[in-house]
Coordinates of N, CA and C in Angstrom, one line a residue:
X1 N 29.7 -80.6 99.5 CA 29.3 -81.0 98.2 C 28.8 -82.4 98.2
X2 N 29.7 -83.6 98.7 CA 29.2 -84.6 99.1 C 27.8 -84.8 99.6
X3 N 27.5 -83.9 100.9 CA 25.8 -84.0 101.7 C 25.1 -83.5 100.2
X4 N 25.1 -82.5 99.5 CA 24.3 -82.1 98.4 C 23.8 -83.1 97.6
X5 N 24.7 -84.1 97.3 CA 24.7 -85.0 96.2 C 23.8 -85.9 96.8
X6 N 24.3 -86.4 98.3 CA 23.2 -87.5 99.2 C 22.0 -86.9 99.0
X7 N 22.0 -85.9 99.4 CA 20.4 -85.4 99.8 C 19.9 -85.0 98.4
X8 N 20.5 -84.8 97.6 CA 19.1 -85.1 96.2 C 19.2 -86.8 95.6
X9 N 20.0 -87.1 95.8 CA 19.8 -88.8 95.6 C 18.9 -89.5 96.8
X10 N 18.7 -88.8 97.4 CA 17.6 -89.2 98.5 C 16.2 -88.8 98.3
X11 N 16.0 -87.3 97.8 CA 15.1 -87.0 97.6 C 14.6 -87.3 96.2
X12 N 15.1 -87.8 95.6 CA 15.0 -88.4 94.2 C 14.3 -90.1 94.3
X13 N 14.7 -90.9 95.7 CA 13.8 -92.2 95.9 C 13.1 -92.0 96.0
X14 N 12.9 -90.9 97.5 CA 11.8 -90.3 97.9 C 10.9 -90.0 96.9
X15 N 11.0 -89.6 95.9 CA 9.7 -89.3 94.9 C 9.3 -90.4 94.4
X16 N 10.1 -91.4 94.0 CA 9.5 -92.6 93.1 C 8.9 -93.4 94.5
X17 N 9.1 -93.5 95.3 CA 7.8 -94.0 96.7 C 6.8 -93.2 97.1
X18 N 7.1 -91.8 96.5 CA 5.9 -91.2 97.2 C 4.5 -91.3 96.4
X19 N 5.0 -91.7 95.0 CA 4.0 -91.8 93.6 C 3.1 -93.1 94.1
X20 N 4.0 -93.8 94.7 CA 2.8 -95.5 94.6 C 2.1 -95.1 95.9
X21 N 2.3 -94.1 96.7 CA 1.8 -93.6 98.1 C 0.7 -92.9 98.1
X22 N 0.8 -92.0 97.5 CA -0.4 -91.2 97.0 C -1.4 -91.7 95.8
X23 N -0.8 -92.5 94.9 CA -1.9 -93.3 94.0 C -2.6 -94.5 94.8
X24 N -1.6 -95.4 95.9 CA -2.5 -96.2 96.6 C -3.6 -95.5 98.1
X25 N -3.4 -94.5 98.2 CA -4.1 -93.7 99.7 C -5.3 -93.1 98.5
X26 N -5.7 -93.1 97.2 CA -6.7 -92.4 96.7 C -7.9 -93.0 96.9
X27 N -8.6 -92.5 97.3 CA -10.3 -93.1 97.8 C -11.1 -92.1 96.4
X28 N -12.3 -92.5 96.1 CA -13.2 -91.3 95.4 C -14.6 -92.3 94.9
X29 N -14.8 -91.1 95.2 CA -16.6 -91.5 95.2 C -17.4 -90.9 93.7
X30 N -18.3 -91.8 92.6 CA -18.3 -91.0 91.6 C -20.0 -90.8 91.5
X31 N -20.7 -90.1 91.3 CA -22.0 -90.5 91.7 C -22.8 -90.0 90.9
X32 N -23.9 -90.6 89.8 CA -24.2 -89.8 89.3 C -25.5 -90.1 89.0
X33 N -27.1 -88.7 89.1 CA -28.4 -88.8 89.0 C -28.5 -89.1 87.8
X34 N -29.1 -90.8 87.8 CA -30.0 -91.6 86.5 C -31.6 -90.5 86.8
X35 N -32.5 -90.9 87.5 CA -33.9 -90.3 87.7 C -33.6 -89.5 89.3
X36 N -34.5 -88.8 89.1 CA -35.0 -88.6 90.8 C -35.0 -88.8 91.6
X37 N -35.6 -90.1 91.5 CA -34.9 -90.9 92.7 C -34.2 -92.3 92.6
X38 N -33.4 -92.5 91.4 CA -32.4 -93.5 91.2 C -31.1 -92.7 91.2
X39 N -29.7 -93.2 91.6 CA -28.8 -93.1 92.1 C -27.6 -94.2 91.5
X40 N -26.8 -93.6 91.2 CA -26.0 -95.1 90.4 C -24.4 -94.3 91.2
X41 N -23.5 -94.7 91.8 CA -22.5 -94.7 92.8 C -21.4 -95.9 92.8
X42 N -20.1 -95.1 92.5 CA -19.2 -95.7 92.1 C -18.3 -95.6 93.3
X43 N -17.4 -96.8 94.1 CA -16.6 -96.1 94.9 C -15.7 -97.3 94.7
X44 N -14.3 -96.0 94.5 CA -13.1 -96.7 94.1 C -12.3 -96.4 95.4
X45 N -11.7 -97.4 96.1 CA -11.0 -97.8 96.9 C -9.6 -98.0 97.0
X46 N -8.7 -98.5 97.8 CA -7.0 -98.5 97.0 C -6.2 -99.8 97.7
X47 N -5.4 -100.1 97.6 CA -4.7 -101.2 97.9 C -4.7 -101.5 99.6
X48 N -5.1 -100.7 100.6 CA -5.2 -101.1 102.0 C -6.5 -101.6 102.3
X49 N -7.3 -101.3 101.0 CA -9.1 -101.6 101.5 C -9.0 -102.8 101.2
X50 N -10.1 -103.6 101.8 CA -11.0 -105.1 100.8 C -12.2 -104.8 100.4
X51 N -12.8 -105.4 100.1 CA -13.7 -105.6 99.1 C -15.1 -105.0 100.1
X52 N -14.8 -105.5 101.5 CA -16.2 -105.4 102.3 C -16.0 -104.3 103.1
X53 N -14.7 -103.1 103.0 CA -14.6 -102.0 103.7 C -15.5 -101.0 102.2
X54 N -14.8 -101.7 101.4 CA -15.3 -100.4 99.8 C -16.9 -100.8 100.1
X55 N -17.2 -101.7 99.8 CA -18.9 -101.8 100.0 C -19.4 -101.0 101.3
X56 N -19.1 -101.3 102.2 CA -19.5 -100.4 103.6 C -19.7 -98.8 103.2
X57 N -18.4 -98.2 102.9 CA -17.9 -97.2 102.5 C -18.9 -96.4 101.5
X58 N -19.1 -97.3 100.1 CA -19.7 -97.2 99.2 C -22.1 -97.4 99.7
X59 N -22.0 -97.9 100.6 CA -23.1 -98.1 101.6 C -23.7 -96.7 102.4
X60 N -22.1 -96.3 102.8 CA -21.8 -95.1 103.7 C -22.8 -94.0 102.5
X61 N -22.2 -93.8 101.5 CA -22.3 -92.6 100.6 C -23.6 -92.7 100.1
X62 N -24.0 -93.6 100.2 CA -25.3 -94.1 99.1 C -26.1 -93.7 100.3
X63 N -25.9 -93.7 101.3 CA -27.3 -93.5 102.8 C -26.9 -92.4 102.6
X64 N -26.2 -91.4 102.7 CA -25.5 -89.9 103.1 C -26.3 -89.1 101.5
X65 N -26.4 -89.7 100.2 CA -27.0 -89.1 99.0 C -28.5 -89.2 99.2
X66 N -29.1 -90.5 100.0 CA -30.6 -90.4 99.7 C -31.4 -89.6 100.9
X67 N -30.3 -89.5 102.0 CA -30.9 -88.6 103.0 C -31.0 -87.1 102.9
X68 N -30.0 -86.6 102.0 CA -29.5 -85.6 101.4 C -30.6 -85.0 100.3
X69 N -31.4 -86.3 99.9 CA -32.2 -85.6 98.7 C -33.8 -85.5 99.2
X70 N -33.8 -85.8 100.7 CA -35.1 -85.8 101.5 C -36.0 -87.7 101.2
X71 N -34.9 -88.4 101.5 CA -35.5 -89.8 101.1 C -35.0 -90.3 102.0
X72 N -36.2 -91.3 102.5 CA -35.4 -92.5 103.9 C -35.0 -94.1 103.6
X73 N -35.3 -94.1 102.7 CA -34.8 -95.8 102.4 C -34.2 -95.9 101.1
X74 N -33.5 -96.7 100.8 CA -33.0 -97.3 99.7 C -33.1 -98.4 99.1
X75 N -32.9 -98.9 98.3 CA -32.9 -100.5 97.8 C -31.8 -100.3 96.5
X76 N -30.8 -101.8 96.8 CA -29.9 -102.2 95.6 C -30.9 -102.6 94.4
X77 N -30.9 -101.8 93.8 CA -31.0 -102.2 92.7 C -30.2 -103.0 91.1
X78 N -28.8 -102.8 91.4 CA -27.6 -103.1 90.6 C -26.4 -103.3 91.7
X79 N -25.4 -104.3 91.6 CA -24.0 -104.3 92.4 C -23.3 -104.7 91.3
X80 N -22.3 -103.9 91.0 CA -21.4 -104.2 90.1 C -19.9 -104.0 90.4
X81 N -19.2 -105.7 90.9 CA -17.3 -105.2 91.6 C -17.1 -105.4 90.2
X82 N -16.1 -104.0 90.5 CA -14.9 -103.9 89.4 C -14.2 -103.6 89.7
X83 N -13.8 -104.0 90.6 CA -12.2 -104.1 91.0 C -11.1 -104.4 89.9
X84 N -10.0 -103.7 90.4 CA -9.0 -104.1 89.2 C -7.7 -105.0 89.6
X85 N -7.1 -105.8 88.6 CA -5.6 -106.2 89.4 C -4.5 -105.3 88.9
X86 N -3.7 -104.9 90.0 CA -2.6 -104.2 89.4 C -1.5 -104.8 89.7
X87 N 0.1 -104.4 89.3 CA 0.5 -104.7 90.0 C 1.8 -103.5 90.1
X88 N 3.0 -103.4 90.5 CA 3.7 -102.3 90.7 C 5.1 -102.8 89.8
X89 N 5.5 -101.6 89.0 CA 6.1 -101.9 87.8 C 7.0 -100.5 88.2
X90 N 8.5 -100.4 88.6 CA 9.1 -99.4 88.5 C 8.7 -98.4 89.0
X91 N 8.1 -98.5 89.9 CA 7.5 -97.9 91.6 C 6.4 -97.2 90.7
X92 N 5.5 -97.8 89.6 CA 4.5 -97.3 89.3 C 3.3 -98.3 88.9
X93 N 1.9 -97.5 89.6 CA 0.6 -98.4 89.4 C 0.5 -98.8 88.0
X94 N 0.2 -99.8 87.2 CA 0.2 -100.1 86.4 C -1.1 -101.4 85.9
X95 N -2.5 -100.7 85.7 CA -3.2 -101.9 85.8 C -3.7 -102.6 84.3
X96 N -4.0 -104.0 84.6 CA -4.3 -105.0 83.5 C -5.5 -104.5 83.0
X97 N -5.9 -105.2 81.8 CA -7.3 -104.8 81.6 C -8.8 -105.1 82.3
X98 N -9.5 -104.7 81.9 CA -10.6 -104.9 82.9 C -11.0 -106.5 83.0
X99 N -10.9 -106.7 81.8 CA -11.3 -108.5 82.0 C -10.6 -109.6 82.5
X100 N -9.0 -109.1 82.9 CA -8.1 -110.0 84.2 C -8.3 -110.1 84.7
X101 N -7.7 -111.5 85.5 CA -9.0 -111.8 86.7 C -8.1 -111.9 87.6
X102 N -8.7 -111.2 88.9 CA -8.2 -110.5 90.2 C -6.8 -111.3 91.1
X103 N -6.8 -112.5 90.8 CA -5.4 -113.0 91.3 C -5.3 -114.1 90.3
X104 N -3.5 -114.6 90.2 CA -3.0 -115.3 89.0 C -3.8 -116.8 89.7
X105 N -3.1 -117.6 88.7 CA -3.7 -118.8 88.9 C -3.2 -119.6 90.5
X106 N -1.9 -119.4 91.0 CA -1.5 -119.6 92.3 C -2.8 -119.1 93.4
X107 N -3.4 -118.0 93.0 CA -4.3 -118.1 94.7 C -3.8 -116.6 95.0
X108 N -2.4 -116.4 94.7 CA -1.8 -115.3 95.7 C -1.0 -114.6 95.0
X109 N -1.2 -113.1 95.9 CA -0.7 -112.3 95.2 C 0.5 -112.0 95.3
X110 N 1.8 -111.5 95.2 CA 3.2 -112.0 95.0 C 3.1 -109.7 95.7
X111 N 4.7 -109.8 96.6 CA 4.6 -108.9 96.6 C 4.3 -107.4 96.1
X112 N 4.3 -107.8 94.5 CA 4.1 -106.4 93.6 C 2.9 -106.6 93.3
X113 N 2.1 -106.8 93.7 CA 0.7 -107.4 92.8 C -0.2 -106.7 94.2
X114 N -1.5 -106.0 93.7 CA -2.7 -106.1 94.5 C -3.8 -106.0 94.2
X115 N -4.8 -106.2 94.3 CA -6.1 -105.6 94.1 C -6.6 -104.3 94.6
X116 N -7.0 -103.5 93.6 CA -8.0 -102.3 93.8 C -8.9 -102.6 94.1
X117 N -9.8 -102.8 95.0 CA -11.5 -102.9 95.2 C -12.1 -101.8 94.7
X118 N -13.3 -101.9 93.9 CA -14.3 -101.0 93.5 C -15.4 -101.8 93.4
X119 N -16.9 -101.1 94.2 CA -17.7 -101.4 94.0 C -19.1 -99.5 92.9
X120 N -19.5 -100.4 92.3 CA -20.9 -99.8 91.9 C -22.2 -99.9 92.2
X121 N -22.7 -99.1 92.6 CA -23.9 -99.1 93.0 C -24.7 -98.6 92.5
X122 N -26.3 -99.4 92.0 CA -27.3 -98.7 91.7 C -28.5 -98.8 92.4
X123 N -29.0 -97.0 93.3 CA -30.1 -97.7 94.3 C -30.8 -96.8 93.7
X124 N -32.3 -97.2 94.3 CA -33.5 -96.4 94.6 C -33.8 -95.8 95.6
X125 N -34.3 -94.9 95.7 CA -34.2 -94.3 96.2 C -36.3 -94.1 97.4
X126 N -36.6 -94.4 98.6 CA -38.1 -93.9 98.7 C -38.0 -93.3 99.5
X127 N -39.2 -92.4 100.2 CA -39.7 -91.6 101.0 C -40.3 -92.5 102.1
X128 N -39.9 -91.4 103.3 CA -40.9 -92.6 104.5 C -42.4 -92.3 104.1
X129 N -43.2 -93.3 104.4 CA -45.1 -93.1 104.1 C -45.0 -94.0 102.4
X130 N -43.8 -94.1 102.2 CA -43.8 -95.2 100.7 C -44.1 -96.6 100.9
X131 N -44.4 -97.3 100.6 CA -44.3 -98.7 100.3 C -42.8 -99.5 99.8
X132 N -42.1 -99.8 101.1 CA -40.6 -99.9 100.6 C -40.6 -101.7 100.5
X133 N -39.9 -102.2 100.0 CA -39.8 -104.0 99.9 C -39.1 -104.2 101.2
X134 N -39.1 -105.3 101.4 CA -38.2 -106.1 102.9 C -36.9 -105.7 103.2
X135 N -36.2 -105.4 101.4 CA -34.7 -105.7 101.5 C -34.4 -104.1 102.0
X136 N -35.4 -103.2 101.5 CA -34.5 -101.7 101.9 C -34.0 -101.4 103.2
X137 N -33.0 -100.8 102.7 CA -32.1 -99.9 103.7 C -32.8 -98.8 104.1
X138 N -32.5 -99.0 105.8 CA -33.2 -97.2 106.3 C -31.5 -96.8 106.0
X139 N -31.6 -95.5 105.3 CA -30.3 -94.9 105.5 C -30.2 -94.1 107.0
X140 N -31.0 -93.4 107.8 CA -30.4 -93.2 109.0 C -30.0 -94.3 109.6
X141 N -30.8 -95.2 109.6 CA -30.2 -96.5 110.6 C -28.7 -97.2 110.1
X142 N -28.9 -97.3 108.6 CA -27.5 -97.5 108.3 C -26.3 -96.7 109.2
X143 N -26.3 -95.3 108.9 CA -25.3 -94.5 109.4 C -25.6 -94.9 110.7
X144 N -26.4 -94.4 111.7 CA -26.3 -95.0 112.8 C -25.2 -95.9 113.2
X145 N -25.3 -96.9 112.8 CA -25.1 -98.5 112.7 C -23.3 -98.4 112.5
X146 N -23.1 -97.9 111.5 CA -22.0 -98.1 111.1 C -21.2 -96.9 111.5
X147 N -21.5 -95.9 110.9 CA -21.0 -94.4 110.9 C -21.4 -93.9 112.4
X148 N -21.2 -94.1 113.7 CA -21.9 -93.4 114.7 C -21.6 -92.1 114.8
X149 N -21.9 -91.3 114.8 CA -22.0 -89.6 114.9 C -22.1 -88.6 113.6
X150 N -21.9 -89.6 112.9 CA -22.2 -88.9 111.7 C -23.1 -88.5 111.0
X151 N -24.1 -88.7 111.4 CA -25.5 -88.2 110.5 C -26.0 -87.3 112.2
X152 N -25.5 -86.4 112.4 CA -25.8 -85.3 113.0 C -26.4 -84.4 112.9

């Protein structure tokens, strides 16, 4: 009777850690066609990322959409972080509102506290034989570059 009682008081922690585990491991990508060949891409990231893996990541998807729709380059058109601050409140995510700003006034974040990284993206989208600006991205070379074997 004793082991019974352990082992659901164990597996009863176990759930309240497993909740901040599985809400901080969620990645997701939200993507949605403005025109034809404009592209607006949202990627939400989780408490192990920074700011310059979500952008990569968010870079990753954005080459993977324009190659997908028979287009070789891209251009930022829009970057928008919206990352959020949260912090952990009774082994639960719990975030501020959008307009708090990402760490307190000390600099640092205190054990229960972290940042979400999210970046938004809005590209354009051209065809090779287009007239692309300086700044565009080849999306195969991106993947290349970063993603190796993945654009197979």
């Amino acid at each position: 009777m004793k082991r019974i009682v352990v082992l659901v008081l164990g597996l009863i922690m176990l759930q309240g850690c497993s909740e901040f585990q599985l809400s901080s491991e969620k990645k997701e990508v939200i993507v949605d066609k403005i025109s034809p060949n404009t592209i607006t891409l949202t990627f939400c990231g989780n408490a192990y990322m920074n700011q310059k893996e979500v952008e990569k990541y968010a870079l990753q998807r954005a080459s993977s959409e324009a190659l997908s729709k028979g287009y070789a380059y891209f251009v930022i058109v829009n970057k928008e972080d919206k990352s959020k601050f949260c912090t952990l409140s009774s082994g639960m995510n719990k975030k501020s509102p959008d307009n708090a700003p990402p760490i307190k006034n000390s600099g640092y974040l205190t054990a229960s506290e972290f940042v979400e990284p999210n970046v938004t993206l809005t590209i354009r989208c051209m065809k090779k034989g287009e007239k692309t600006p300086e700044n565009a991205i080849d999306a195969e070379e991106f993947l290349n570059e970063n993603f190796p074997g993945m654009n197979k």
